[in-house]
XYZ file of C-alpha atoms in Angstrom:
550
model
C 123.969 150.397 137.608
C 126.980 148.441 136.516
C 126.869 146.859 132.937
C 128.416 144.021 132.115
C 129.192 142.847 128.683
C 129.655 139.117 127.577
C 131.197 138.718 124.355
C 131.739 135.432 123.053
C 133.704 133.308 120.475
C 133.525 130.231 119.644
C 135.097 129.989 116.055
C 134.225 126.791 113.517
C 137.777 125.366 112.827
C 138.330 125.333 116.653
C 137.451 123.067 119.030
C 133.753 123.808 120.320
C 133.611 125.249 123.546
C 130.021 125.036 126.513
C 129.996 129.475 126.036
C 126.448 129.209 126.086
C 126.517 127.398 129.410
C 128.712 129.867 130.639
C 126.650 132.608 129.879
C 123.676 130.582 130.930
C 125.177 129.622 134.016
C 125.980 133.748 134.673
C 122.217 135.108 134.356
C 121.265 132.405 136.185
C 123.562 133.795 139.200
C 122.572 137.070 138.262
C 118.348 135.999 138.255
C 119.032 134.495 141.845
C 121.069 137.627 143.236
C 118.815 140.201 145.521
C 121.699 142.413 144.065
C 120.086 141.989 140.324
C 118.245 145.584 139.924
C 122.259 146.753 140.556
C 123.489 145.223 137.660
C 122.690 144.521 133.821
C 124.068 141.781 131.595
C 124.822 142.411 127.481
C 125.677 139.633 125.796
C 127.308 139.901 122.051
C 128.129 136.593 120.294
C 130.224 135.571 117.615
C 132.075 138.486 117.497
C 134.182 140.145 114.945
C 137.953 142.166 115.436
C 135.594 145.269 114.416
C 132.719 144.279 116.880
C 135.205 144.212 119.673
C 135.626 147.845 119.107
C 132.100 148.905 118.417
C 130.383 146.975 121.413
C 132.981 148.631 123.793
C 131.983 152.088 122.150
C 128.254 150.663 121.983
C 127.405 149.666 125.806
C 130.476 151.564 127.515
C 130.506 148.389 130.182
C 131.846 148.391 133.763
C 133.343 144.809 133.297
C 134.413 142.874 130.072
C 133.659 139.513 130.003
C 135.123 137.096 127.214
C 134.298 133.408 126.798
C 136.165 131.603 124.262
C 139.468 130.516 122.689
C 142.613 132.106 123.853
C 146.289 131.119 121.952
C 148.712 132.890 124.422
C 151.098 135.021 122.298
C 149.447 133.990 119.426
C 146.586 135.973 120.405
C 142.891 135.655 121.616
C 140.552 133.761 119.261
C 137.639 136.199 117.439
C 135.810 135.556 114.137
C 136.137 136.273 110.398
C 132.754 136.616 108.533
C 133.107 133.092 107.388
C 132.802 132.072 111.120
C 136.626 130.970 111.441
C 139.113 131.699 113.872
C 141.112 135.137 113.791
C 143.844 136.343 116.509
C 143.977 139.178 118.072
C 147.559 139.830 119.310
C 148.593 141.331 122.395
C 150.021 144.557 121.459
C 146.815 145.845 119.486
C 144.506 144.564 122.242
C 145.927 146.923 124.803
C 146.004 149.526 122.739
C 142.702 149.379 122.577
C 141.952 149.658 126.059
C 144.548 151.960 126.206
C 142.705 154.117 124.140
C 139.232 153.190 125.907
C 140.253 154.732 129.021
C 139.880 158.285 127.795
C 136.479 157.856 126.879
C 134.816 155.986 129.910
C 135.924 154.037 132.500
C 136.614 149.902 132.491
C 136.599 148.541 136.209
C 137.257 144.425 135.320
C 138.395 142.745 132.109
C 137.887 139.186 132.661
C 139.402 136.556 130.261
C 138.387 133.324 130.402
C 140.220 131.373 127.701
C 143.350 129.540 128.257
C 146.954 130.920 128.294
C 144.840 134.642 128.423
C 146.937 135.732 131.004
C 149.291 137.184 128.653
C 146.458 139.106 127.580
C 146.181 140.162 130.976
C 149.488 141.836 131.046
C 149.143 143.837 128.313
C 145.676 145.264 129.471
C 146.222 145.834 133.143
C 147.806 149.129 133.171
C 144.847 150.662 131.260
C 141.925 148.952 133.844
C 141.453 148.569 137.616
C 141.603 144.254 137.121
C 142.019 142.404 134.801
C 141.545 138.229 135.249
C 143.963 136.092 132.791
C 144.849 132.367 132.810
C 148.110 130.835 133.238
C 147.762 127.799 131.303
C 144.719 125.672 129.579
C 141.531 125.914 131.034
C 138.959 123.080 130.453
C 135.107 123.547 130.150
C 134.528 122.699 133.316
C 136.406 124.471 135.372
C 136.235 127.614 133.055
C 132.762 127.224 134.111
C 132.850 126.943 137.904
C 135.263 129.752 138.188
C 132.419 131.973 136.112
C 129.486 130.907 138.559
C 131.671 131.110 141.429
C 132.968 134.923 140.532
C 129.957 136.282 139.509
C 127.801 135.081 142.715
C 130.204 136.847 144.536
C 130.000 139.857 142.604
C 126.431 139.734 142.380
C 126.390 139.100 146.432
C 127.667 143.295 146.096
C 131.036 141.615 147.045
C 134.887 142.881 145.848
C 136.443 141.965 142.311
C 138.913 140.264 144.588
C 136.625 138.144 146.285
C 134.702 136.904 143.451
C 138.324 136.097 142.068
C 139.088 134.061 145.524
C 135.613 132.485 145.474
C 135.472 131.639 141.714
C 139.299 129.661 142.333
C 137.306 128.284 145.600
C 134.532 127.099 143.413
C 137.056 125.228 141.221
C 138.613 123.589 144.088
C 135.633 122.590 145.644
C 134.360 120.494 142.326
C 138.091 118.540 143.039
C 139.342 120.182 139.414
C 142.965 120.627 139.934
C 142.787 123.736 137.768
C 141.886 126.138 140.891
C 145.996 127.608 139.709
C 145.241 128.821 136.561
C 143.143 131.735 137.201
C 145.515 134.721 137.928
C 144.454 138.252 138.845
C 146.203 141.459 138.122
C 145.511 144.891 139.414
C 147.602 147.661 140.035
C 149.451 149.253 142.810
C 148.195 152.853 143.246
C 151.643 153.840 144.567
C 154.550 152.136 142.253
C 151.291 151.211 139.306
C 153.310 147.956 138.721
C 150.914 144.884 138.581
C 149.786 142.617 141.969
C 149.548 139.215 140.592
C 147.292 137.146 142.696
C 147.139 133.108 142.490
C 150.295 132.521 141.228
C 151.469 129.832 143.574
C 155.089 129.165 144.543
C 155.494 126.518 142.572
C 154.961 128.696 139.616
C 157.444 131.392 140.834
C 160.091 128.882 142.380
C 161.132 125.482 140.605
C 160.097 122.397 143.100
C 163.628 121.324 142.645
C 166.511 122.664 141.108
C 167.493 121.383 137.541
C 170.705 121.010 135.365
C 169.216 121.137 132.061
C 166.788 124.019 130.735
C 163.981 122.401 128.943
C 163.563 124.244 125.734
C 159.781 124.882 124.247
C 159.114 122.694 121.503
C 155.920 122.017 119.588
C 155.007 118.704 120.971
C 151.936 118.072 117.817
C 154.346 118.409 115.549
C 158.041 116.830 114.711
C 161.083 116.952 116.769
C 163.577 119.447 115.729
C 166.848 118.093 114.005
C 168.429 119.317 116.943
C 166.590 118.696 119.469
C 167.878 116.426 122.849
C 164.533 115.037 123.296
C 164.539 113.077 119.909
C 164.688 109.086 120.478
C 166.409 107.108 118.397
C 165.328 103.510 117.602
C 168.016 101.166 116.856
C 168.457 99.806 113.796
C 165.553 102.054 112.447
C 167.332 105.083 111.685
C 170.846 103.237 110.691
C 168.802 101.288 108.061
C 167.402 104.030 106.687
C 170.838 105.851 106.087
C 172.267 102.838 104.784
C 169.066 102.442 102.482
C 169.230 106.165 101.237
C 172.489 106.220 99.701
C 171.573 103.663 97.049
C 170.363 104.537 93.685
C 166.570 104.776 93.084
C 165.797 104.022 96.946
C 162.340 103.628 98.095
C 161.404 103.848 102.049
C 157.947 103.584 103.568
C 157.231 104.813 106.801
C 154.186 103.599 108.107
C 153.247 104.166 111.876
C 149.455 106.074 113.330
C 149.401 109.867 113.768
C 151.893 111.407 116.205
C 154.240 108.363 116.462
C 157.869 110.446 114.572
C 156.993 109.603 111.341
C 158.011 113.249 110.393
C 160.922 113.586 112.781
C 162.335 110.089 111.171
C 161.776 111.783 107.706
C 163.404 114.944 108.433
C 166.571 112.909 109.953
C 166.503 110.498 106.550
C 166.807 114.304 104.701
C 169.082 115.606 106.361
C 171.429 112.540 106.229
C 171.366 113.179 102.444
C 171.579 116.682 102.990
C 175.179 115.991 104.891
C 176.085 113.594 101.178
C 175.730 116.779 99.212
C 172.296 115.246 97.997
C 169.578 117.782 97.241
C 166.025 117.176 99.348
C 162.602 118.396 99.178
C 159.859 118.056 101.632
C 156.147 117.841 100.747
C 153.038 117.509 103.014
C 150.750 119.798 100.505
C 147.834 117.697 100.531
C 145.173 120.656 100.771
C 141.540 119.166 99.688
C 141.447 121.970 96.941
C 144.236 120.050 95.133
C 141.820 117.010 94.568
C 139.627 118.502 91.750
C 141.216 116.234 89.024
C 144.361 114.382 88.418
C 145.778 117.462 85.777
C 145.434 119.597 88.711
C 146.781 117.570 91.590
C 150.237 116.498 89.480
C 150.828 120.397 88.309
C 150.865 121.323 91.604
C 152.812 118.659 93.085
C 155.515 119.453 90.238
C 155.249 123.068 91.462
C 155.744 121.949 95.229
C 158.584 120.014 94.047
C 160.346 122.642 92.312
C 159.859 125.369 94.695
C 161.054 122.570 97.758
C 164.103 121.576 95.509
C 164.679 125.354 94.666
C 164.654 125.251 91.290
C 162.761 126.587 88.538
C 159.222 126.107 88.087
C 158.803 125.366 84.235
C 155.330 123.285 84.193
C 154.316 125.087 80.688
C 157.131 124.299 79.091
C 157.113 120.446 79.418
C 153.131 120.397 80.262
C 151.539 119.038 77.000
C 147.658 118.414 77.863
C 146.341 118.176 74.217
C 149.078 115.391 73.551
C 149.673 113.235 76.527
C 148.067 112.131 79.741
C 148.732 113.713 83.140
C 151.062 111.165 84.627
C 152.984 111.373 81.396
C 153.565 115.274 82.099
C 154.334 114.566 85.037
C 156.923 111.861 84.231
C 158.556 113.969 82.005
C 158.711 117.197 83.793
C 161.309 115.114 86.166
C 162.932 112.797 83.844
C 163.771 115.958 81.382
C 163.701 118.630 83.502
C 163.761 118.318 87.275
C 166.545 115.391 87.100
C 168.172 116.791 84.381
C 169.092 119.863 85.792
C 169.803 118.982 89.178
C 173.366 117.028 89.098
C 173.254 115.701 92.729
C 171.123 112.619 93.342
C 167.294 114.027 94.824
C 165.412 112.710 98.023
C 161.913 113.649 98.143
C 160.048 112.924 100.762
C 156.118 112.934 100.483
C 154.626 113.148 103.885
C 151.566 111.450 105.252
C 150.524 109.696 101.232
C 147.132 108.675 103.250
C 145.219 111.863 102.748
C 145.349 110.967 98.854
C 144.033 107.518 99.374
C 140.033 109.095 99.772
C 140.593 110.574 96.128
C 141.051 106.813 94.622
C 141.085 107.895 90.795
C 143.990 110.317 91.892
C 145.675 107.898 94.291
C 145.609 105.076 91.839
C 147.365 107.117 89.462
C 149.918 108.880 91.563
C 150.774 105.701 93.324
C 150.845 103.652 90.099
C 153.155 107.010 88.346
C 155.736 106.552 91.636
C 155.865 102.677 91.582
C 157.180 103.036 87.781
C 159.517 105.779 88.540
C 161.500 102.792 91.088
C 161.337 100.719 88.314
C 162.584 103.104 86.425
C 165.334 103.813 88.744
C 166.808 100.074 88.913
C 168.280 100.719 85.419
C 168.008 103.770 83.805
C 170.489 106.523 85.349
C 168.954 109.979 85.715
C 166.292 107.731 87.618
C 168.594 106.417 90.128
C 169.144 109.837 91.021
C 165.846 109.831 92.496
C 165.305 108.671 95.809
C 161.597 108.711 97.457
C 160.716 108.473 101.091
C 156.702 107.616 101.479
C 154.884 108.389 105.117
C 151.292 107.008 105.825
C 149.349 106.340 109.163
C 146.385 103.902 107.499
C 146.867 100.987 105.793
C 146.844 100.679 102.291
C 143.248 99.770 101.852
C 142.982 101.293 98.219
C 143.231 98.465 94.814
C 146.403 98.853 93.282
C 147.801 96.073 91.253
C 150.513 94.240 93.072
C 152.344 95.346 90.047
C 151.652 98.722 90.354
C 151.957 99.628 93.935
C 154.934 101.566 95.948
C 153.641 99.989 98.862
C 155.014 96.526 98.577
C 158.655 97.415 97.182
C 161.563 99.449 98.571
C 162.293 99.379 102.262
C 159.066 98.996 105.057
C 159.652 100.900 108.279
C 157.046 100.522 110.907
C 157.554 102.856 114.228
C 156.153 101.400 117.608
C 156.130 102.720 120.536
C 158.657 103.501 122.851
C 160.312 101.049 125.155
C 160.763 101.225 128.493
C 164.387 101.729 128.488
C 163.546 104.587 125.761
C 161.251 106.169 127.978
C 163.793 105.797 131.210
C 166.004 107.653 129.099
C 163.523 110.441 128.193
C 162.649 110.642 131.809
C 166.324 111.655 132.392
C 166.974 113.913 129.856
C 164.345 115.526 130.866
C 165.798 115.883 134.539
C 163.851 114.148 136.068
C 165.451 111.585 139.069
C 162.351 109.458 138.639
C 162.264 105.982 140.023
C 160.993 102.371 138.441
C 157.716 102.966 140.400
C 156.981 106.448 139.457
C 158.498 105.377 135.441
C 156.001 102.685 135.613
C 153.059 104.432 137.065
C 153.643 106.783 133.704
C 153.813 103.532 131.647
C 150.751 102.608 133.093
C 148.808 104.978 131.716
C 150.460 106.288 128.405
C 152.306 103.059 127.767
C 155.142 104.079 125.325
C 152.812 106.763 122.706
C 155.794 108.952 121.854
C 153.875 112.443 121.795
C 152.098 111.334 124.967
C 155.313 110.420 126.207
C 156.735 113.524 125.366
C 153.833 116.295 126.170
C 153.767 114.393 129.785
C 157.155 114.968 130.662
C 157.835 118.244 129.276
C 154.826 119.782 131.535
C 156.151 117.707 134.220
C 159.604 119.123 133.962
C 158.491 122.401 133.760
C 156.523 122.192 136.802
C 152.943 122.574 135.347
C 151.773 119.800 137.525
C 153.175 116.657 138.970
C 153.333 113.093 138.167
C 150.393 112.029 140.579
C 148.337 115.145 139.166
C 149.102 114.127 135.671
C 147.696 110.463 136.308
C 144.143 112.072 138.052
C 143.679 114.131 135.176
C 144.973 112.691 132.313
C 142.023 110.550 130.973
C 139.922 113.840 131.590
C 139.160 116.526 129.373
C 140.817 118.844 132.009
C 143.953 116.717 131.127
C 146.911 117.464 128.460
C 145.309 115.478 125.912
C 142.176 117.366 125.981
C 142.243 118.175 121.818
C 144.123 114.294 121.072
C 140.924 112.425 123.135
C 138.424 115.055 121.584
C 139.624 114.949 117.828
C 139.707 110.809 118.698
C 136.380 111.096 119.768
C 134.270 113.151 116.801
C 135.999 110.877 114.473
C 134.266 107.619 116.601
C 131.146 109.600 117.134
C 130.748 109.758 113.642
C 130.827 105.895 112.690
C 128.630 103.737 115.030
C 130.266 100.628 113.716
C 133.540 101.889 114.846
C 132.221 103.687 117.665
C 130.850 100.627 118.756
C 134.218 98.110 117.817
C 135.814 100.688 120.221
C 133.418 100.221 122.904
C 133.563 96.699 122.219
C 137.288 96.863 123.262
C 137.735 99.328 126.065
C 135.276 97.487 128.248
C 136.649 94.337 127.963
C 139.788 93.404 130.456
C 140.824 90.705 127.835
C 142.316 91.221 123.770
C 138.939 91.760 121.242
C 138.529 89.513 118.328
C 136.424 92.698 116.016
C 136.036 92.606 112.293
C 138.985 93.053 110.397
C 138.177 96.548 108.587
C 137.167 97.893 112.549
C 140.411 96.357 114.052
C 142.528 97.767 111.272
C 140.815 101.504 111.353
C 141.760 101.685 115.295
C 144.952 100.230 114.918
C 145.470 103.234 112.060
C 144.216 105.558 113.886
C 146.630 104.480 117.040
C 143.882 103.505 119.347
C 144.974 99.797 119.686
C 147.422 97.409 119.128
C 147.184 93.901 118.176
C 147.922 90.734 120.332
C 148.263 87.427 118.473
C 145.052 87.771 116.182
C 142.978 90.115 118.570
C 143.568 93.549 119.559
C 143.776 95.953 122.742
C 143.431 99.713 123.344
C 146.769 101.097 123.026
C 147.083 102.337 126.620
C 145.086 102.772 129.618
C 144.284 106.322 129.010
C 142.184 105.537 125.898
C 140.722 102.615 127.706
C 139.486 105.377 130.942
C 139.115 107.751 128.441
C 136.761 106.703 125.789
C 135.167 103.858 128.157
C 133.447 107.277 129.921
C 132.575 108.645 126.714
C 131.011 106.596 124.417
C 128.861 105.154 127.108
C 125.090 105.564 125.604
């Protein structure tokens, strides 16, 4: 009898994955084979770095089945005791089958968690098969592929024909993931790895290139010196021009993912190239919130350790004599300032997450507002420059007399333009033309980190332009974990759910309640037009008018 054993993952600070489906979906397969009496299924859940080990020992299986998150080299996704994510690199995974195979004998380890295939490789010399994939995998498909394998299997058919039918079964649901499951075994005579379903487009480019795209983290800000970063004139001229002057003030203010942090970066490193001395700070961690004392000490620590200097808070801290923003005040204005002779540019990355904590935001805001003022006259303050980034509107009360959101210089990022995405499209070597340009403006508009993720998969030949407009409104698409984190944050507020809603079923612009039409725009979900607004593109529109249906 051949066991096989199910473990599953499905970590809490991860995107939730259908395992149980998939694991449903298997005994039911395994219930409706005549095979069944020929097999037995184990299923361990939830499972632990140390359970990996044991259940192997435990149930000594015929075929390894995992279900759950998978990080490429960054490892496959297990669980801490606290239920959160923890990787298992490759290198310690296959030396754990390596070390399996003297004890008993593994036929099939079968991954099924995106980018597992390098997994795969590391495990294949040490098993008969081992099933990896290539790239994300979405629910769906992850599923299909399971149901169609393990009929076969249970059918008393080959591991590589429940591979060929579980890609088939893929296919034949029209998922254009039916590539991304790759099989490796090895050749009994030179024991190097046969790779099957790699297609040629994976092994050959479609057309040759002259650039080499590099890898960059698309979430996240574009690298100083990157070629893909896309300048918007006057923007980043202003803000040059602006940062030179004593006691500057700049406020970036765009939604999530639009280069607030790659425009920041390029303000500091301007100053950087005057000699100036810059810190960077995005240390908003919710533990920091549990009073104002608290929250200012550590943002003087930050601030110190960014500007590499000193940390001296007990020194100039004086609790039993003066308030918090006082300290705080002082620690630069006698210390920090004072012992730095190059003018400072701090930048304080994404304000917003303070603006929930409103005794600690009024305060903090109120303490930066008076260190301008401070800076139009006195001298060790005009050495102080600040650069502010926020995606939300400033919906907390702060005097108009106390606020650093209505002084200093506003800078509000849009999207791209079509001439700035023509120009992406060609440094990313791409001879596209207007119709095919347009077709991708048609769906993504000009969303710079839609923009961006789109053609850098497209360059590197992950899938191609008419693929990328089937799938893209899909949770089989590349914006699977932008629509999803989108989504929780509409399923949890019916008003806005329903504002939302309102607006992607409707062909025309949406007159909704101020606070709801603000809140999308913030979150970059729409747009305004004249007094009404519209979804931002056509993929939110496709995408969220499927998914908030009731």
């Amino acid at each position: 009898m051949k066991r096989i054993l199910i473990l599953t993952a499905n970590p809490t600070n991860t995107k939730p994955l259908r395992v149980s489906e998939e694991v449903r979906e298997i005994k039911s397969a395994w219930e409706r084979s005549l095979n069944r009496e020929q097999f037995t299924i184990i299923v361990e859940e939830a499972v632990r770095p140390q359970e990996l080990r044991r259940t192997l020992l435990g149930h000594k299986p015929d075929i390894v089945h995992f279900s759950g998150h998978g990080g490429g080299e960054q490892g496959l996704a297990l669980m801490t005791d606290n239920g959160e994510a923890f990787l298992v690199k490759v290198a310690p995974l296959a030396k754990l089958f390596k070390a399996l195979q003297e004890i008993f004998f593994i036929d099939c380890v079968f991954l099924n968690a995106c980018y597992s295939d390098v997994q795969a490789e590391g495990i294949y010399p040490y098993v008969n098969y081992v099933v990896g994939m290539n790239q994300k995998i979405g629910d769906q498909a992850a599923k299909q592929f399971a149901i169609g394998f393990y009929d076969t299997l249970f059918a008393g058919q080959s591991i590589k024909s429940a591979f060929d039918l579980g890609c088939n079964a893929i296919e034949m649901e029209h998922i254009l993931e039916h590539l991304t499951p790759i099989l490796r075994t090895k050749d009994a005579t030179t024991k190097k790895a046969i790779i099957q379903g790699v297609p040629e487009s994976k092994s050959k480019p479609i057309q040759p290139r002259d650039i080499n795209i590099p890898f960059e983290n698309l979430d996240g800000q574009v690298p100083l010196n990157s070629p893909f970063y896309v300048e918007r004139p006057p923007i980043e001229a202003t803000c040059y021009t602006a940062i030179v002057k004593p006691g500057a003030l700049i406020r970036i203010k765009a939604p999530r993912q639009m280069g607030k942090t790659s425009l920041m970066s390029r303000i500091l490193d301007q100053g950087e190239k005057q000699g100036y001395q810059t810190g960077f700070i995005n240390l908003w961690s919710r533990e920091l919130f549990k009073n104002l004392d608290s929250f200012l000490e550590s943002f003087c620590a930050n601030v110190s350790l960014e500007l590499g200097i000193e940390e001296k808070i007990d020194q100039y801290w004086k609790p039993q004599r003066y308030s918090s923003q006082t300290n705080c005040t002082n620690y630069f204005q006698s210390y920090l300032l004072k012992e730095l002779k190059q003018p400072v540019i701090l930048g304080l990355d994404e304000v917003d997450r303070i603006f929930q904590y409103s005794e600690i935001a009024d305060e903090f805001f109120t303490m930066l507002r008076s260190w301008h003022e401070k800076g139009k006259n006195n001298e060790t303050w005009q050495k102080l420059r600040l650069v502010l980034s926020h995606s939300q509107e400033v919906y907390i009360s702060l005097d108009v007399n106390k606020s650093p959101f209505n002084v200093g210089l506003p800078i509000d990022l849009n999207k791209f333009s079509l001439a700035q995405v023509q120009d992406l499209v060609k440094r990313h070597g791409l001879q596209w033309s207007n119709t095919e340009i347009n077709q991708l403006m048609g769906m993504i508009d000009g969303h710079p980190y839609l923009v961006r993720t789109a053609l850098y998969h497209i360059a590197n030949n992950d899938l191609t332009l008419k693929q990328f407009l089937e799938i893209a409104p899909t949770e089989e698409g590349l914006y699977e974990d932008h629509l999803y984190r989108h989504l929780l944050i509409l399923e949890e507020n019916q008003e806005l759910k329903s504002a939302m809603l309102k607006l992607v079923n409707s062909d025309d612009a949406v007159t909704l309640e101020p606070i709801y039409a603000f809140k999308l725009k913030s979150m970059g979900l729409a747009e305004s037009k004249g007094n009404k607004v519209i979804p931002l593109c056509n993929l939110y529109r496709l995408y969220f008018g499927d998914r908030l249906q009731d």
